[in-house]
């Protein structure tokens, strides 16, 4: 596998003083914010915090790192992510890549995705130092399990949830990292990762050959990166721990959806979503994350059997509700209360 040379692309940015930031936070009438409500049940969904962007800096080509300051922030474990509510109201998830012991700030990084769904562009073009942002979480669906050894596979910005794991394991555990990217300049935290790993880090340009990776039977394998890397890791390591940073395609077979109150019936194509079909008819239908975690698109199911693919609804909620951005139908037809 071709090796890349190591470079660090760190551009500093002016920081506000800690005191100025504290004053801003304490002056904010929104801090701490009330828990958000589930749009259907009205019960609290999760605690929301209003944090201030203390620093914003470029840490690799097309990658911006934000440090968000608050006080007495909930603790988190390596692998956790934060929901960021962007100025437009879009909600996007970003892995925490700072120090879990720091209860006064959270750090996230985001790559600008050309032709993406708009969240990364908003972070890059509109989020500035001193701005207040609402966050929810942290939550962890990618926790570090106990294992005799670890193999990490990271693609580009996929290094962000893995970096705190490497710091936590340090020299006290056996681990190796395969870190791939388009070029060294595009790979965030490359210098730190190489320092942490010394001879345990392999840096690869382009798509790695996972078949060439020698992985001990007892090793826990973790992968975060673009969809192609995730799929290759799943094929090679059936028990791999995965973290996606783009929505998993919510596709399947076609079915019909009746919108009872609107008196319309639609077909959801095999390669589309209920949300896309509904928005073609009702463009004002609310949605945000399109990944099944924010709850904005929740609708009541009046008839039919839903196939739930979200990460949010409880079993009780699933009895009569659906998140239409990711979930589909097990029956030929679903009837929604909209
Ligand atoms: Fe966020 Fe559907 S839009 S759960």
Coordinates of C-alpha atoms and ligand atoms in Angstrom, one line a residue:
X1 CA 0.0 0.0 0.0
X2 CA 1.4 3.4 -0.9
X3 CA 2.4 5.5 2.2
X4 CA 1.9 9.2 2.4
X5 CA 4.2 11.6 4.0
X6 CA 2.9 13.3 7.1
X7 CA 1.9 16.9 7.1
X8 CA 0.0 19.1 9.5
X9 CA -2.2 21.8 8.1
X10 CA -3.2 23.9 11.1
X11 CA -4.4 27.4 10.5
X12 CA -4.9 29.3 13.8
X13 CA -7.8 31.5 14.4
X14 CA -8.3 34.3 16.9
X15 CA -10.0 33.2 20.1
X16 CA -12.3 35.1 22.2
X17 CA -11.2 35.4 25.8
X18 CA -12.7 32.9 28.2
X19 CA -14.2 35.7 30.3
X20 CA -15.9 37.2 27.3
X21 CA -17.4 33.9 26.3
X22 CA -18.6 33.2 29.8
X23 CA -20.3 36.6 29.9
X24 CA -22.0 35.8 26.6
X25 CA -23.2 32.4 27.8
X26 CA -24.5 33.8 31.1
X27 CA -26.2 36.6 29.4
X28 CA -28.0 34.3 27.1
X29 CA -31.7 34.0 28.0
X30 CA -31.8 30.6 26.3
X31 CA -29.1 28.9 28.5
X32 CA -29.7 26.3 29.7
X33 CA -32.5 25.5 27.2
X34 CA -35.6 23.4 28.1
X35 CA -35.8 19.9 26.9
X36 CA -37.1 19.6 23.3
X37 CA -40.5 18.1 22.8
X38 CA -41.4 15.1 20.8
X39 CA -43.8 16.7 18.1
X40 CA -46.3 13.9 18.5
X41 CA -46.3 12.8 22.1
X42 CA -45.2 16.2 23.6
X43 CA -42.9 14.4 26.0
X44 CA -39.3 15.8 26.5
X45 CA -37.0 14.4 23.9
X46 CA -33.5 15.3 25.2
X47 CA -31.8 18.2 26.9
X48 CA -30.8 21.0 24.7
X49 CA -28.0 23.4 25.4
X50 CA -27.1 26.7 24.0
X51 CA -23.3 26.9 23.5
X52 CA -21.0 29.6 22.1
X53 CA -18.6 29.0 19.3
X54 CA -15.3 29.7 21.1
X55 CA -13.1 28.9 18.2
X56 CA -13.4 28.0 14.6
X57 CA -10.3 26.8 12.7
X58 CA -9.3 24.9 9.6
X59 CA -7.6 21.7 10.6
X60 CA -7.3 20.2 7.1
X61 CA -8.3 21.0 3.5
X62 CA -12.0 21.5 3.6
X63 CA -12.3 20.6 7.3
X64 CA -13.3 23.1 10.0
X65 CA -13.1 22.4 13.7
X66 CA -15.5 24.1 16.1
X67 CA -15.0 24.4 19.9
X68 CA -18.3 25.1 21.6
X69 CA -18.1 26.5 25.1
X70 CA -20.6 26.1 28.0
X71 CA -20.4 25.1 31.6
X72 CA -21.1 21.9 33.5
X73 CA -21.6 20.1 30.2
X74 CA -22.7 16.5 30.3
X75 CA -19.8 14.0 30.1
X76 CA -19.3 11.8 27.2
X77 CA -17.3 8.7 26.2
X78 CA -15.1 8.2 23.1
X79 CA -17.3 7.5 20.1
X80 CA -20.1 9.9 21.2
X81 CA -21.6 12.5 18.9
X82 CA -23.5 15.7 19.3
X83 CA -26.6 17.0 17.4
X84 CA -25.9 20.5 16.2
X85 CA -28.9 22.7 15.4
X86 CA -27.6 25.0 12.6
X87 CA -28.8 28.6 12.2
X88 CA -31.3 27.4 9.5
X89 CA -32.8 24.8 11.9
X90 CA -31.2 21.9 10.1
X91 CA -29.9 19.3 12.6
X92 CA -26.7 17.5 11.9
X93 CA -24.7 15.0 13.9
X94 CA -21.0 15.4 14.5
X95 CA -18.6 13.2 16.4
X96 CA -16.9 14.7 19.5
X97 CA -13.2 14.8 19.0
X98 CA -12.0 16.8 22.0
X99 CA -11.2 15.7 25.6
X100 CA -14.1 13.8 27.3
X101 CA -12.9 15.1 30.7
X102 CA -13.5 18.7 29.6
X103 CA -16.9 19.8 30.9
X104 CA -16.6 23.4 29.7
X105 CA -16.4 22.7 26.0
X106 CA -17.2 20.3 23.2
X107 CA -15.1 20.0 20.0
X108 CA -16.4 18.8 16.6
X109 CA -15.0 18.9 13.1
X110 CA -16.9 18.9 9.8
X111 CA -15.8 18.4 6.2
X112 CA -17.4 20.5 3.5
X113 CA -19.4 18.1 1.3
X114 CA -19.9 19.5 -2.2
X115 CA -23.4 18.6 -3.4
X116 CA -24.3 17.4 0.1
X117 CA -27.5 18.0 1.9
X118 CA -26.5 21.5 3.0
X119 CA -25.4 21.0 6.6
X120 CA -21.7 21.1 6.1
X121 CA -21.9 24.1 3.8
X122 CA -23.8 25.9 6.5
X123 CA -21.2 25.1 9.1
X124 CA -18.4 26.3 6.8
X125 CA -20.1 29.4 5.5
X126 CA -22.3 30.7 8.3
X127 CA -21.0 29.5 11.7
X128 CA -18.7 32.1 13.2
X129 CA -16.8 32.6 16.4
X130 CA -19.0 34.1 19.1
X131 CA -22.2 32.7 17.6
X132 CA -24.6 30.8 19.9
X133 CA -25.6 27.3 18.7
X134 CA -28.1 24.9 20.1
X135 CA -26.8 21.3 20.7
X136 CA -28.4 18.1 21.9
X137 CA -26.7 15.1 23.4
X138 CA -24.0 13.8 23.6
X139 CA -25.2 10.3 22.7
X140 CA -23.0 7.3 21.9
X141 CA -23.9 4.5 19.5
X142 CA -20.3 3.8 18.7
X143 CA -18.8 2.9 22.1
X144 CA -15.4 1.5 22.7
X145 CA -15.8 -2.1 23.9
X146 CA -13.4 -4.0 26.0
X147 CA -11.2 -6.2 23.8
X148 CA -7.7 -7.8 23.8
X149 CA -6.8 -5.7 20.8
X150 CA -8.2 -3.2 18.4
X151 CA -8.0 -2.4 14.7
X152 CA -9.4 1.0 13.6
X153 CA -10.1 1.9 10.0
X154 CA -10.8 5.6 9.4
X155 CA -11.5 7.4 6.1
X156 CA -10.9 11.2 6.2
X157 CA -13.2 12.9 8.6
X158 CA -14.1 9.5 9.9
X159 CA -11.1 9.9 12.2
X160 CA -13.1 12.1 14.5
X161 CA -14.9 9.5 16.6
X162 CA -11.8 7.3 16.6
X163 CA -9.3 9.9 17.7
X164 CA -10.7 10.1 21.4
X165 CA -10.6 6.2 21.4
X166 CA -6.9 6.3 20.4
X167 CA -6.1 8.9 23.1
X168 CA -8.0 6.8 25.7
X169 CA -6.2 3.6 24.8
X170 CA -2.8 5.3 24.5
X171 CA 0.1 2.9 25.1
X172 CA -1.9 0.7 27.5
X173 CA -3.6 -1.3 24.8
X174 CA -2.8 -3.1 21.7
X175 CA -4.2 -1.2 18.7
X176 CA -3.5 -0.4 15.1
X177 CA -5.0 2.2 12.8
X178 CA -5.4 2.3 9.1
X179 CA -6.1 5.9 8.1
X180 CA -6.9 6.6 4.5
X181 CA -7.6 9.9 2.7
X182 CA -7.4 11.6 -0.6
X183 CA -4.1 13.4 0.3
X184 CA -2.3 14.2 3.5
X185 CA -3.5 17.8 3.3
X186 CA -7.1 16.6 3.4
X187 CA -6.7 14.3 6.5
X188 CA -7.6 16.0 9.8
X189 CA -5.5 15.3 12.9
X190 CA -3.0 13.3 10.9
X191 CA 0.0 14.6 12.8
X192 CA -1.5 13.9 16.2
X193 CA -2.6 10.4 15.1
X194 CA 0.9 9.5 13.9
X195 CA 2.4 10.8 17.1
X196 CA -0.1 8.7 19.2
X197 CA 0.5 5.6 17.2
X198 CA 4.1 5.8 16.2
X199 CA 4.6 2.5 14.3
X200 CA 0.9 1.5 14.8
X201 CA -0.5 3.8 12.2
X202 CA -0.6 3.1 8.4
X203 CA -1.6 6.0 6.3
X204 CA -2.9 5.2 2.8
X205 CA -3.8 7.4 -0.2
X206 CA -7.1 6.4 -1.7
X207 CA -9.1 3.2 -1.1
X208 CA -7.3 0.8 1.2
X209 CA -7.0 -3.0 0.5
X210 CA -8.8 -4.4 3.5
X211 CA -8.1 -8.0 2.4
X212 CA -4.4 -7.2 3.0
X213 CA -5.1 -6.2 6.6
X214 CA -4.0 -8.9 9.1
X215 CA -6.5 -8.8 11.9
X216 CA -6.3 -11.1 14.9
X217 CA -9.3 -13.2 15.6
X218 CA -10.0 -11.6 19.0
X219 CA -9.5 -8.0 17.9
X220 CA -12.4 -5.5 18.0
X221 CA -12.6 -3.8 14.5
X222 CA -13.9 -0.2 14.2
X223 CA -14.6 1.7 11.0
X224 CA -15.8 5.2 10.3
X225 CA -15.7 6.8 6.9
X226 CA -17.5 7.2 3.5
X227 CA -20.0 4.6 2.4
X228 CA -17.6 2.7 0.2
X229 CA -15.2 2.2 3.0
X230 CA -18.0 1.1 5.4
X231 CA -19.3 -1.4 2.9
X232 CA -15.9 -2.8 2.3
X233 CA -15.3 -3.1 6.0
X234 CA -18.7 -4.9 6.5
X235 CA -17.8 -7.3 3.7
X236 CA -14.4 -8.1 5.2
X237 CA -15.3 -8.0 8.9
X238 CA -18.9 -9.1 9.7
X239 CA -18.7 -8.0 13.3
X240 CA -17.2 -4.6 12.6
X241 CA -18.3 -1.6 14.8
X242 CA -19.5 1.1 12.4
X243 CA -20.2 4.8 12.5
X244 CA -21.6 6.4 9.4
X245 CA -21.5 10.1 8.7
X246 CA -23.9 10.1 5.8
X247 CA -27.4 8.7 6.0
X248 CA -27.7 5.0 5.3
X249 CA -29.8 4.6 2.2
X250 CA -33.4 4.0 3.4
X251 CA -34.3 2.0 0.4
X252 CA -36.3 -1.2 -0.1
X253 CA -39.4 -2.3 -2.0
X254 CA -42.0 0.1 -3.3
X255 CA -45.3 0.6 -1.4
X256 CA -48.3 3.0 -1.3
X257 CA -48.9 5.7 1.3
X258 CA -52.3 7.2 1.8
X259 CA -52.3 10.7 3.4
X260 CA -55.8 10.4 5.0
X261 CA -56.4 14.0 5.9
X262 CA -55.1 15.4 2.6
X263 CA -57.0 12.8 0.6
X264 CA -53.9 11.8 -1.4
X265 CA -52.3 8.5 -2.2
X266 CA -48.7 8.2 -3.2
X267 CA -46.2 5.6 -4.3
X268 CA -42.9 5.4 -2.5
X269 CA -40.4 4.0 -5.0
X270 CA -37.9 1.3 -4.0
X271 CA -35.1 3.8 -4.2
X272 CA -36.9 6.7 -2.5
X273 CA -38.2 7.6 0.9
X274 CA -41.7 8.3 2.4
X275 CA -40.4 11.8 3.2
X276 CA -39.4 12.5 -0.4
X277 CA -42.7 11.2 -1.7
X278 CA -44.7 13.2 0.8
X279 CA -42.8 16.4 0.2
X280 CA -43.4 16.1 -3.5
X281 CA -47.1 16.5 -2.6
X282 CA -46.9 18.5 0.6
X283 CA -43.7 20.7 0.3
X284 CA -44.1 22.2 3.7
X285 CA -43.8 18.9 5.6
X286 CA -41.3 19.4 8.4
X287 CA -38.1 17.5 8.5
X288 CA -34.5 18.1 9.5
X289 CA -31.8 15.4 10.0
X290 CA -33.1 12.9 7.4
X291 CA -31.3 10.2 9.4
X292 CA -34.0 9.2 11.9
X293 CA -32.6 10.8 15.0
X294 CA -34.2 14.2 15.4
X295 CA -37.9 13.3 15.4
X296 CA -39.0 16.3 13.3
X297 CA -40.6 14.2 10.6
X298 CA -42.6 12.0 13.0
X299 CA -46.1 11.1 11.8
X300 CA -49.0 9.0 13.1
X301 CA -49.7 5.7 11.4
X302 CA -53.5 5.0 11.1
X303 CA -53.3 1.7 9.2
X304 CA -50.6 -0.7 7.9
X305 CA -47.4 -2.0 9.3
X306 CA -44.3 0.2 9.5
X307 CA -40.8 -1.0 9.2
X308 CA -38.9 1.2 11.6
X309 CA -35.3 2.1 10.7
X310 CA -34.9 5.0 13.0
X311 CA -32.8 5.3 16.2
X312 CA -35.2 7.4 18.2
X313 CA -38.7 6.1 18.8
X314 CA -39.5 3.9 21.8
X315 CA -41.5 0.7 21.3
X316 CA -44.6 2.5 22.6
X317 CA -44.2 5.3 20.1
X318 CA -43.6 2.8 17.3
X319 CA -47.0 1.3 18.0
X320 CA -48.6 4.2 16.1
X321 CA -45.9 6.4 14.8
X322 CA -43.2 6.5 12.1
X323 CA -40.2 8.7 11.2
X324 CA -40.8 9.1 7.5
X325 CA -37.3 10.1 6.6
X326 CA -35.9 6.6 7.1
X327 CA -38.6 4.1 7.9
X328 CA -40.7 2.2 5.4
X329 CA -43.6 -0.2 5.2
X330 CA -43.8 -3.9 5.8
X331 CA -47.3 -3.9 4.4
X332 CA -48.3 -2.9 0.8
X333 CA -49.9 0.2 2.1
X334 CA -49.5 2.7 5.0
X335 CA -52.1 5.2 6.0
X336 CA -50.7 8.3 7.7
X337 CA -52.6 11.0 9.6
X338 CA -51.6 13.9 7.5
Ligands
LIG1 FE1 -35.0 13.8 11.6 FE2 -36.7 12.4 10.2 S1 -36.0 14.3 9.7 S2 -35.9 12.0 12.2

